[in-house]
Amino acid sequence: MVFAHLTSTPWWPALWSLLKIVFVLVPLLAAVAYLTLAERKVIGYMQIRLGPNRVGFRGLLQPIADALKLLFKEVVIPTNANRFLFLTAPVLAFVPAMLVWAAVPFGPDVAIANMNAGLLYVLAVAGLGVYGIIVAGWASNSKYAFLGAMRAAAQLVAYEIAMGFALVGVLMVAQSLNLSKIVEAQAGGGFWSWYWLPLFPFFLVYFISGVAETNRAPFDVAEGESEIVAGFHVEYSGMGFALFFLAEYANMIFVSILTSVLFLGGWYPPLAIAPFTWVPGIVWLLLKTAFLLYVFLWIRATFPRYRYDQIMRLGWKVFIPVTIAWIVVIGIALETPLRSLLR
Amino acid sequence: MSVTSLLFYVFSAVLLLSALLVITARNPVYASLYLVLAFFNAAALFLLLGAEFLGLILILVYVGAVMVLFLFVVMMLDINLARLQEGFLHYLPLGLAVAILGVLELAAVFWTAPLGHIPAPGAVPADADNTRALGELLYTHYLYPFEIAAVILLIAIIAAIALTLRRRPQSKTQDIGRQLAVKVSERLRLVDLRRPRP
């Protein structure tokens, strides 16, 4: 009764949008908190250590302890820093990391905004996070921060192009920019009808570019502890630092979920037969995302950091030519009888 | 006043204000950040018109790539504002002439084709896909202009690279091809350590 009354009021659409945002962002921030614990645990076990195990049962309350510590830390502003931009930079990094989630589809027609140009939207908004890093590096007025910012800017521009080309391939085959429609185009059969198989080069390029775009190891030269202390966020403490951290991990989850949506069939089960189809679609989507996040941590524990010129070479001279060549291949395939394999 | 027109006035006001601040800001980094803000509001105006492709491409290309490189360069330069302002009076007549010419040309356009006479766009269905519509127009009706524009851009890219390319013989660039062509026999010598050498 009360609910029916509520939905008929004129401000219900606005309230409903706000509720949807809360439903997405609160679990997201919890996931970010526990991703930091998962990272420390997974890398710990890979290096034959236990990882954090003191706070709570087997260290399960560690993220909460970390968050409390960061909340109560003093925010230090360097004397010669540009005060306004120094304080704005973490917000500039955090806001795009949250905004991209507006277009992520969690099921058929389940999204904050199921927009027509969803793919274009996520590409455009995900590229904005770099402003936080550049502005932080410049406003800190520190050599190390500035070097980190310069590296981040060059790296992000290089990998964004490869990423964009990989997405062009997806939209050529799916014939749509709408993320829900891209997932629906992968339906039928099982894991072999998802796009990772026909678009395998794009799948690899997109995921590796995603690792590079989020400034994760082995592409973390923007932070580069061994060379430039902590890169763009050396001068940050307390919540300023925490916001950069939250943005980085939220972006990791976003790249993983978008890779699942574009290449791993989104909410479809790997085999369209009985025991698999009982599981709700969102569980499949989250399982795929969790697996890709594990790959993020696995890569970090496995590979040494790239040298800066090698990162540039990989981006400009390997990924961009590979994606352009595969776009031509897909373009030709779509005009021949081979198209039945793609759709 | 409807919500749409209210939003239009807000975005236009912020757009004009930030565009003004781009040319008056004393700090070049602030100026480029104001330009980013201006692009954003222009994109918002496109979105209000229902042109989501143009709006998002504006953000993707100009905010996501061009302005990042702009900031990159502006931050590296140590710009001395006092020296830049020295030439202000010297260039003022030329600047004024260009500005007056621009205003006159705009006036001529508005005089011959008053804005009120352009028909308002009809009602657009909610699922209209203007990316597809734009693509179909560009690759059929406007194919030649589109391809010519692409070729001009390609020439500009090649020219920019050719102008700045300088080969430094002493630079120690890694040559991946030569690295991969290395044979084991060139790099590795097995020595038997069990037998003492004479």
Coordinates of C-alpha atoms in Angstrom, one line a residue:
Chain A
M1 CA 0.0 0.0 0.0
V2 CA 2.6 2.4 1.1
F3 CA 4.9 1.4 -1.7
A4 CA 2.2 1.9 -4.4
H5 CA 1.6 5.4 -2.9
L6 CA 5.3 6.1 -3.0
T7 CA 5.7 5.1 -6.7
S8 CA 2.9 7.4 -7.8
T9 CA 4.5 10.6 -6.4
P10 CA 6.1 12.9 -8.9
W11 CA 9.6 12.7 -7.3
W12 CA 9.6 8.9 -7.4
P13 CA 11.8 8.7 -10.6
A14 CA 14.5 10.8 -8.9
L15 CA 14.3 8.8 -5.7
W16 CA 14.4 5.5 -7.6
S17 CA 17.6 6.7 -9.5
L18 CA 19.2 7.6 -6.2
L19 CA 18.2 4.2 -4.7
K20 CA 19.7 2.4 -7.7
I21 CA 23.0 4.4 -7.3
V22 CA 23.1 3.3 -3.6
F23 CA 22.4 -0.3 -4.5
V24 CA 25.4 -0.3 -6.9
L25 CA 27.9 1.9 -5.0
V26 CA 27.6 0.5 -1.5
P27 CA 28.4 -3.1 -2.5
L28 CA 31.1 -1.7 -4.8
L29 CA 32.8 0.1 -1.9
A30 CA 32.5 -3.1 0.2
A31 CA 34.0 -5.0 -2.6
V32 CA 36.9 -2.5 -2.9
A33 CA 37.6 -2.9 0.8
Y34 CA 37.7 -6.7 0.6
L35 CA 39.6 -6.6 -2.7
T36 CA 42.5 -5.0 -0.8
L37 CA 42.4 -7.9 1.8
A38 CA 42.1 -10.5 -1.0
E39 CA 45.1 -8.9 -2.7
R40 CA 47.3 -9.1 0.4
K41 CA 46.1 -12.7 1.1
V42 CA 46.5 -14.0 -2.4
I43 CA 49.9 -12.5 -2.9
G44 CA 50.9 -13.6 0.6
Y45 CA 50.0 -17.3 -0.2
M46 CA 51.8 -17.0 -3.6
Q47 CA 54.9 -15.9 -1.7
I48 CA 54.5 -18.6 0.9
R49 CA 53.4 -16.1 3.6
L50 CA 50.1 -15.9 5.5
G51 CA 49.2 -12.3 4.8
P52 CA 47.3 -10.2 7.3
N53 CA 45.7 -12.5 10.0
R54 CA 45.6 -10.5 13.2
V55 CA 42.5 -8.3 13.0
G56 CA 39.3 -10.3 13.3
F57 CA 38.9 -14.0 12.3
R58 CA 41.9 -14.8 10.0
G59 CA 42.3 -11.1 9.3
L60 CA 38.8 -10.6 8.0
L61 CA 38.4 -7.2 9.7
Q62 CA 41.7 -5.9 8.3
P63 CA 40.1 -3.6 5.6
I64 CA 38.0 -1.9 8.4
A65 CA 41.0 -1.3 10.5
D66 CA 42.8 0.2 7.5
A67 CA 39.9 2.4 6.7
L68 CA 39.7 3.7 10.3
K69 CA 43.4 4.3 10.3
L70 CA 43.3 6.4 7.1
L71 CA 40.2 8.3 8.4
F72 CA 42.0 9.5 11.5
K73 CA 45.3 10.4 9.9
E74 CA 46.1 14.0 9.6
V75 CA 45.8 15.5 6.1
V76 CA 49.2 17.0 5.4
I77 CA 49.3 19.8 2.7
P78 CA 52.9 20.6 1.6
T79 CA 53.7 24.3 2.1
N80 CA 54.5 25.0 -1.6
A81 CA 51.7 22.9 -3.0
N82 CA 48.8 24.5 -4.9
R83 CA 46.3 24.1 -2.1
F84 CA 43.1 24.1 -4.2
L85 CA 44.2 21.7 -6.9
F86 CA 46.0 19.5 -4.3
L87 CA 42.7 18.9 -2.5
T88 CA 40.7 18.6 -5.8
A89 CA 42.9 16.0 -7.4
P90 CA 41.8 13.0 -5.3
V91 CA 38.1 13.9 -6.0
L92 CA 39.0 14.1 -9.8
A93 CA 40.4 10.6 -9.6
F94 CA 37.5 9.2 -7.5
V95 CA 34.5 10.6 -9.3
P96 CA 35.1 9.1 -12.8
A97 CA 35.8 5.8 -11.1
M98 CA 32.3 5.9 -9.7
L99 CA 30.6 7.5 -12.7
V100 CA 31.5 4.6 -15.1
W101 CA 29.3 2.3 -13.1
A102 CA 26.2 4.0 -14.4
A103 CA 26.4 2.1 -17.6
V104 CA 27.4 -1.4 -16.3
P105 CA 24.6 -3.9 -17.0
F106 CA 24.2 -6.5 -14.2
G107 CA 21.5 -8.5 -16.0
P108 CA 19.0 -8.1 -18.9
D109 CA 17.9 -4.5 -18.5
V110 CA 19.4 -4.2 -15.0
A111 CA 21.6 -1.1 -14.9
I112 CA 21.5 2.4 -13.4
A113 CA 21.1 3.7 -16.9
N114 CA 20.7 1.3 -19.9
M115 CA 21.9 3.9 -22.4
N116 CA 22.2 3.5 -26.2
A117 CA 25.8 4.6 -26.4
G118 CA 26.9 2.8 -23.2
L119 CA 30.2 1.6 -24.7
L120 CA 31.1 5.1 -25.8
Y121 CA 30.1 6.4 -22.4
V122 CA 32.4 4.0 -20.4
L123 CA 35.3 4.7 -22.7
A124 CA 34.9 8.5 -22.4
V125 CA 34.4 8.5 -18.7
A126 CA 37.1 6.0 -17.9
G127 CA 39.6 8.2 -19.7
L128 CA 38.9 11.1 -17.2
G129 CA 40.5 9.4 -14.3
V130 CA 43.9 10.5 -15.6
Y131 CA 43.2 14.1 -14.6
G132 CA 43.2 13.2 -11.0
I133 CA 46.7 11.8 -11.4
I134 CA 48.1 14.6 -13.5
V135 CA 46.7 17.3 -11.3
A136 CA 47.9 15.6 -8.2
G137 CA 51.4 15.3 -9.6
W138 CA 51.5 19.0 -10.6
A139 CA 49.8 20.4 -7.5
S140 CA 52.1 18.5 -5.1
N141 CA 55.1 20.6 -6.3
S142 CA 57.4 17.6 -5.8
K143 CA 59.8 16.1 -8.3
Y144 CA 58.7 12.6 -7.7
A145 CA 55.0 13.3 -7.9
F146 CA 55.6 15.3 -11.1
L147 CA 57.6 12.5 -12.7
G148 CA 54.8 10.0 -11.8
A149 CA 52.2 12.3 -13.3
M150 CA 54.1 12.7 -16.6
R151 CA 54.6 8.9 -16.8
A152 CA 50.9 8.3 -16.1
A153 CA 49.8 10.8 -18.7
A154 CA 51.9 9.3 -21.5
Q155 CA 51.0 5.7 -20.6
L156 CA 47.3 6.4 -20.4
V157 CA 47.1 8.1 -23.7
A158 CA 49.0 5.2 -25.4
Y159 CA 46.9 2.4 -23.9
E160 CA 43.6 4.2 -24.4
I161 CA 44.0 4.1 -28.1
A162 CA 44.6 0.3 -28.1
M163 CA 41.6 -0.1 -25.8
G164 CA 39.4 2.0 -28.0
F165 CA 40.4 -0.1 -31.1
A166 CA 39.6 -3.3 -29.2
L167 CA 36.2 -2.0 -28.3
V168 CA 35.7 -1.0 -32.0
G169 CA 36.1 -4.7 -32.8
V170 CA 33.4 -5.6 -30.3
L171 CA 30.9 -3.1 -31.6
M172 CA 31.5 -4.2 -35.2
V173 CA 30.5 -7.8 -34.4
A174 CA 27.7 -6.9 -31.9
Q175 CA 26.3 -4.1 -34.2
S176 CA 25.5 -2.0 -31.1
L177 CA 27.0 0.4 -28.6
N178 CA 24.5 -0.7 -26.0
L179 CA 26.2 -2.9 -23.4
S180 CA 23.1 -5.0 -22.7
K181 CA 22.7 -5.7 -26.4
I182 CA 26.4 -6.6 -26.7
V183 CA 25.8 -9.3 -24.0
E184 CA 22.6 -10.5 -25.7
A185 CA 24.5 -10.8 -29.0
Q186 CA 26.7 -13.4 -27.3
A187 CA 23.8 -15.7 -26.3
G188 CA 23.2 -19.1 -27.7
G189 CA 25.3 -22.2 -27.0
G190 CA 27.9 -21.7 -24.3
F191 CA 31.3 -20.3 -23.6
W192 CA 32.3 -20.9 -27.3
S193 CA 29.7 -18.3 -28.5
W194 CA 31.2 -15.6 -26.3
Y195 CA 33.4 -13.0 -28.0
W196 CA 36.6 -14.0 -26.4
L197 CA 37.1 -16.7 -29.0
P198 CA 36.5 -14.9 -32.3
L199 CA 38.0 -11.7 -30.9
F200 CA 40.8 -13.3 -29.0
P201 CA 43.4 -10.6 -29.9
F202 CA 41.0 -7.9 -28.7
F203 CA 40.3 -9.8 -25.5
L204 CA 44.0 -10.0 -24.7
V205 CA 44.7 -6.4 -25.7
Y206 CA 41.7 -5.0 -23.8
F207 CA 42.6 -6.8 -20.6
I208 CA 46.3 -6.0 -20.7
S209 CA 45.4 -2.3 -21.6
G210 CA 43.0 -2.4 -18.6
V211 CA 45.9 -3.5 -16.4
A212 CA 47.9 -0.6 -17.8
E213 CA 45.1 1.9 -17.5
T214 CA 44.6 1.2 -13.8
N215 CA 48.3 1.6 -13.2
R216 CA 48.7 -1.9 -11.8
A217 CA 51.8 -4.0 -11.8
P218 CA 53.7 -4.7 -14.1
F219 CA 52.6 -1.3 -15.6
D220 CA 52.8 0.7 -12.3
V221 CA 55.6 3.1 -13.3
A222 CA 53.4 6.0 -12.3
E223 CA 53.9 4.8 -8.7
G224 CA 57.2 3.0 -9.2
E225 CA 58.1 2.7 -5.5
S226 CA 61.7 1.7 -6.3
E227 CA 62.3 4.6 -8.6
I228 CA 60.1 7.6 -7.6
V229 CA 59.0 6.7 -4.0
A230 CA 55.3 6.5 -4.6
G231 CA 54.9 8.6 -7.8
F232 CA 51.9 10.9 -8.1
H233 CA 50.6 10.4 -4.5
V234 CA 53.8 10.8 -2.5
E235 CA 52.6 13.9 -0.8
Y236 CA 49.1 12.6 0.1
S237 CA 48.1 11.3 3.5
G238 CA 44.9 10.3 5.2
M239 CA 41.7 10.4 3.1
G240 CA 43.3 12.1 0.1
F241 CA 45.5 9.0 -0.3
A242 CA 42.5 6.7 0.5
L243 CA 40.5 8.3 -2.3
F244 CA 43.3 7.5 -4.9
F245 CA 43.4 4.0 -3.5
L246 CA 39.6 3.5 -3.7
A247 CA 39.6 4.9 -7.3
E248 CA 42.4 2.5 -8.3
Y249 CA 40.6 -0.6 -6.9
A250 CA 37.2 0.5 -8.2
N251 CA 38.7 0.8 -11.6
M252 CA 40.2 -2.7 -11.3
I253 CA 36.8 -4.1 -10.6
F254 CA 35.3 -2.0 -13.4
V255 CA 37.8 -3.3 -16.0
S256 CA 37.2 -6.9 -14.8
I257 CA 33.4 -6.6 -15.0
L258 CA 33.6 -4.8 -18.4
T259 CA 35.8 -7.6 -19.8
S260 CA 33.3 -10.1 -18.6
V261 CA 30.5 -8.2 -20.2
L262 CA 32.2 -7.6 -23.5
F263 CA 34.2 -10.8 -24.0
L264 CA 33.0 -13.5 -21.5
G265 CA 29.2 -13.4 -22.1
G266 CA 28.2 -11.3 -19.2
W267 CA 25.4 -13.0 -17.2
Y268 CA 25.2 -16.1 -19.4
P269 CA 26.3 -19.5 -18.0
P270 CA 29.2 -21.3 -19.6
L271 CA 26.9 -24.1 -20.7
A272 CA 23.2 -23.6 -21.4
I273 CA 22.2 -26.9 -19.7
A274 CA 20.4 -27.8 -16.5
P275 CA 22.7 -27.3 -13.5
F276 CA 24.3 -24.2 -14.9
T277 CA 21.1 -22.4 -15.9
W278 CA 19.7 -22.7 -12.3
V279 CA 22.2 -20.3 -11.1
P280 CA 21.1 -16.7 -11.5
G281 CA 22.8 -14.6 -14.1
I282 CA 24.3 -12.1 -11.8
V283 CA 26.2 -14.8 -10.0
W284 CA 27.8 -15.8 -13.2
L285 CA 28.7 -12.2 -14.0
L286 CA 30.3 -11.8 -10.5
L287 CA 32.1 -15.1 -10.8
K288 CA 33.7 -14.1 -14.1
T289 CA 34.6 -10.7 -12.6
A290 CA 36.1 -12.3 -9.5
F291 CA 38.2 -14.6 -11.7
L292 CA 39.6 -11.7 -13.7
L293 CA 40.3 -9.8 -10.5
Y294 CA 42.3 -12.8 -9.4
V295 CA 44.2 -12.6 -12.7
F296 CA 45.0 -9.0 -11.8
L297 CA 46.6 -10.1 -8.5
W298 CA 48.2 -13.1 -10.1
I299 CA 49.9 -10.9 -12.7
R300 CA 51.1 -8.6 -9.9
A301 CA 52.7 -11.4 -8.0
T302 CA 54.3 -12.9 -11.1
F303 CA 55.8 -10.2 -13.3
P304 CA 58.6 -7.7 -12.6
R305 CA 57.8 -4.0 -13.5
Y306 CA 58.2 -3.1 -17.1
R307 CA 60.8 -0.5 -18.0
Y308 CA 59.3 2.8 -19.1
D309 CA 60.4 2.6 -22.8
Q310 CA 59.2 -1.0 -23.0
I311 CA 55.7 0.0 -21.9
M312 CA 55.6 2.7 -24.6
R313 CA 56.8 0.1 -27.2
L314 CA 54.2 -2.4 -26.2
G315 CA 51.4 0.2 -26.4
W316 CA 52.3 2.0 -29.6
K317 CA 54.2 -0.6 -31.6
V318 CA 52.6 -3.9 -30.6
F319 CA 49.0 -3.4 -29.4
I320 CA 47.9 -0.7 -31.9
P321 CA 49.1 -2.5 -35.0
V322 CA 47.7 -5.8 -33.7
T323 CA 44.2 -4.3 -33.1
I324 CA 44.2 -2.4 -36.4
A325 CA 45.1 -5.6 -38.3
W326 CA 42.4 -7.6 -36.5
I327 CA 39.8 -4.9 -37.2
V328 CA 40.5 -5.4 -40.9
V329 CA 40.2 -9.2 -40.5
I330 CA 36.9 -8.9 -38.7
G331 CA 35.7 -6.4 -41.3
I332 CA 36.4 -8.8 -44.1
A333 CA 35.0 -11.8 -42.2
L334 CA 31.7 -9.9 -41.7
E335 CA 31.3 -9.5 -45.5
T336 CA 31.9 -13.2 -46.2
P337 CA 30.0 -16.4 -45.2
L338 CA 32.3 -16.5 -42.1
R339 CA 29.9 -14.0 -40.5
S340 CA 27.8 -16.9 -39.3
L341 CA 30.7 -17.9 -37.0
L342 CA 30.7 -14.4 -35.5
R343 CA 27.0 -13.8 -35.0
Chain B
M1 CA 10.4 27.1 -17.8
S2 CA 10.9 23.4 -18.3
V3 CA 13.7 21.4 -16.7
T4 CA 15.5 21.0 -20.1
S5 CA 15.6 24.8 -20.8
L6 CA 16.7 25.4 -17.2
L7 CA 19.6 22.9 -17.7
F8 CA 20.4 24.5 -21.1
Y9 CA 20.8 27.9 -19.4
V10 CA 22.9 26.5 -16.6
F11 CA 25.3 24.6 -19.0
S12 CA 25.5 27.6 -21.4
A13 CA 26.3 30.0 -18.5
V14 CA 29.0 27.7 -17.2
L15 CA 30.3 27.2 -20.7
L16 CA 30.6 30.9 -21.4
L17 CA 32.1 31.6 -18.0
S18 CA 34.7 28.9 -18.3
A19 CA 35.6 29.9 -21.9
L20 CA 36.1 33.5 -20.6
L21 CA 38.3 32.2 -17.8
V22 CA 40.4 30.2 -20.2
I23 CA 41.7 33.5 -21.7
T24 CA 41.9 35.5 -18.5
A25 CA 43.4 32.9 -16.1
R26 CA 46.9 33.9 -15.1
N27 CA 48.0 30.4 -14.5
P28 CA 48.3 28.4 -17.8
V29 CA 47.4 25.1 -15.9
Y30 CA 44.2 26.7 -14.6
A31 CA 43.5 27.9 -18.1
S32 CA 43.7 24.4 -19.6
L33 CA 41.6 23.0 -16.7
Y34 CA 38.9 25.7 -17.5
L35 CA 39.1 24.6 -21.1
V36 CA 38.3 21.0 -19.9
L37 CA 35.3 22.4 -18.1
A38 CA 34.2 24.3 -21.2
F39 CA 34.4 21.0 -23.3
F40 CA 32.3 19.3 -20.6
N41 CA 29.5 21.8 -20.8
A42 CA 29.6 21.8 -24.6
A43 CA 29.2 18.0 -24.4
A44 CA 26.3 18.4 -22.0
L45 CA 24.6 20.7 -24.5
F46 CA 25.0 18.1 -27.2
L47 CA 23.4 15.5 -24.9
L48 CA 20.5 17.9 -24.2
L49 CA 19.9 17.9 -28.0
G50 CA 19.9 14.1 -28.0
A51 CA 23.1 13.9 -29.9
E52 CA 24.8 11.5 -27.6
F53 CA 27.4 10.4 -30.1
L54 CA 28.8 13.9 -30.7
G55 CA 28.7 14.7 -26.9
L56 CA 30.6 11.6 -25.9
I57 CA 33.1 11.8 -28.7
L58 CA 33.8 15.4 -27.7
I59 CA 34.6 14.2 -24.2
L60 CA 36.5 11.1 -25.4
V61 CA 38.7 12.9 -28.0
Y62 CA 39.1 16.4 -26.5
V63 CA 38.9 15.9 -22.8
G64 CA 40.3 12.3 -22.7
A65 CA 43.2 12.7 -25.1
V66 CA 43.9 16.2 -26.5
M67 CA 43.7 18.1 -23.2
V68 CA 45.8 15.5 -21.4
L69 CA 48.6 16.2 -23.9
F70 CA 47.9 19.9 -23.5
L71 CA 48.3 19.7 -19.8
F72 CA 51.3 17.5 -20.2
V73 CA 53.1 20.3 -22.2
V74 CA 51.8 23.2 -20.2
M75 CA 53.0 21.7 -16.9
M76 CA 56.5 21.2 -18.4
L77 CA 56.8 24.8 -19.6
D78 CA 57.9 27.4 -17.2
I79 CA 55.8 30.2 -18.7
N80 CA 56.9 33.7 -17.7
L81 CA 53.6 35.7 -17.8
A82 CA 55.3 39.1 -17.5
R83 CA 57.2 38.5 -20.8
L84 CA 54.1 37.3 -22.5
Q85 CA 52.2 40.4 -21.5
E86 CA 54.9 42.7 -22.9
G87 CA 53.7 42.3 -26.4
F88 CA 50.1 43.0 -25.5
L89 CA 49.9 46.6 -26.8
H90 CA 52.0 45.7 -29.8
Y91 CA 49.6 43.0 -31.0
L92 CA 46.4 44.8 -29.9
P93 CA 45.6 46.4 -33.3
L94 CA 46.0 43.1 -35.2
G95 CA 43.9 41.2 -32.6
L96 CA 41.2 43.8 -32.8
A97 CA 41.1 43.6 -36.6
V98 CA 40.7 39.8 -36.5
A99 CA 38.0 40.1 -33.8
I100 CA 36.0 42.7 -35.8
L101 CA 36.3 40.6 -39.0
G102 CA 35.0 37.6 -37.1
V103 CA 32.1 39.5 -35.7
L104 CA 31.2 41.0 -39.1
E105 CA 31.3 37.5 -40.8
L106 CA 29.1 36.0 -38.1
A107 CA 26.7 39.0 -38.5
A108 CA 26.6 38.3 -42.2
V109 CA 25.7 34.7 -41.7
F110 CA 22.9 35.6 -39.2
W111 CA 21.7 38.3 -41.4
T112 CA 21.2 36.1 -44.4
A113 CA 19.9 33.0 -42.5
P114 CA 18.2 34.2 -39.3
L115 CA 18.2 31.4 -36.6
G116 CA 14.5 31.6 -36.2
H117 CA 13.9 30.3 -39.7
I118 CA 15.7 27.0 -39.0
P119 CA 12.9 24.4 -38.5
A120 CA 12.9 22.8 -35.0
P121 CA 13.8 19.1 -35.1
G122 CA 10.7 16.8 -35.0
A123 CA 10.0 14.5 -32.1
V124 CA 12.7 11.8 -31.8
P125 CA 11.7 8.3 -30.9
A126 CA 13.2 7.2 -27.6
D127 CA 15.2 4.3 -29.2
A128 CA 16.6 6.4 -32.0
D129 CA 20.3 5.4 -32.5
N130 CA 22.0 8.5 -33.8
T131 CA 25.4 6.7 -33.9
R132 CA 24.0 4.4 -36.6
A133 CA 22.3 7.3 -38.4
L134 CA 25.5 9.3 -38.4
G135 CA 27.5 6.3 -39.7
E136 CA 25.1 5.5 -42.5
L137 CA 25.2 9.1 -43.7
L138 CA 29.0 9.5 -43.4
Y139 CA 29.8 6.2 -45.3
T140 CA 27.3 6.7 -48.1
H141 CA 26.2 10.2 -48.9
Y142 CA 29.3 12.0 -47.5
L143 CA 31.9 9.3 -48.3
Y144 CA 34.2 11.4 -50.4
P145 CA 34.4 14.4 -48.1
F146 CA 34.9 12.0 -45.2
E147 CA 37.7 10.1 -46.8
I148 CA 39.4 13.4 -47.9
A149 CA 39.2 14.7 -44.4
A150 CA 40.8 11.4 -43.2
V151 CA 43.6 11.7 -45.8
I152 CA 44.3 15.3 -44.7
L153 CA 44.5 14.1 -41.1
L154 CA 46.9 11.4 -42.1
I155 CA 49.1 13.8 -43.9
A156 CA 49.1 16.1 -40.9
I157 CA 50.2 13.2 -38.7
I158 CA 53.0 12.2 -41.0
A159 CA 54.1 15.8 -41.3
A160 CA 54.2 16.3 -37.6
I161 CA 56.3 13.2 -37.0
A162 CA 58.6 14.1 -39.9
L163 CA 59.1 17.6 -38.6
T164 CA 60.1 16.5 -35.1
L165 CA 61.9 13.3 -35.9
R166 CA 65.7 13.5 -35.3
R167 CA 67.9 10.5 -35.3
R168 CA 70.6 10.6 -32.6
P169 CA 73.3 8.1 -33.4
Q170 CA 74.5 8.0 -29.8
S171 CA 71.1 7.2 -28.3
K172 CA 71.0 3.6 -26.9
T173 CA 67.6 2.5 -28.1
Q174 CA 66.8 -1.1 -27.7
D175 CA 66.4 -2.9 -31.0
I176 CA 64.0 -5.8 -30.3
G177 CA 64.6 -7.4 -33.7
R178 CA 68.4 -7.6 -33.1
Q179 CA 67.8 -8.9 -29.6
L180 CA 65.6 -11.7 -30.8
A181 CA 68.1 -12.6 -33.6
V182 CA 70.8 -13.4 -31.1
K183 CA 72.2 -16.9 -31.2
V184 CA 73.2 -18.9 -28.1
S185 CA 76.7 -19.4 -29.5
E186 CA 77.3 -15.6 -29.6
R187 CA 76.4 -15.1 -25.9
L188 CA 77.2 -18.3 -24.0
R189 CA 80.4 -20.2 -23.5
L190 CA 80.3 -23.4 -21.5
V191 CA 83.4 -24.0 -19.4
D192 CA 84.1 -27.4 -17.7
L193 CA 85.0 -26.5 -14.2
R194 CA 85.7 -30.1 -13.0
R195 CA 89.1 -30.3 -14.7
P196 CA 91.6 -27.7 -13.5
R197 CA 93.0 -25.7 -16.4
P198 CA 96.7 -26.1 -17.2

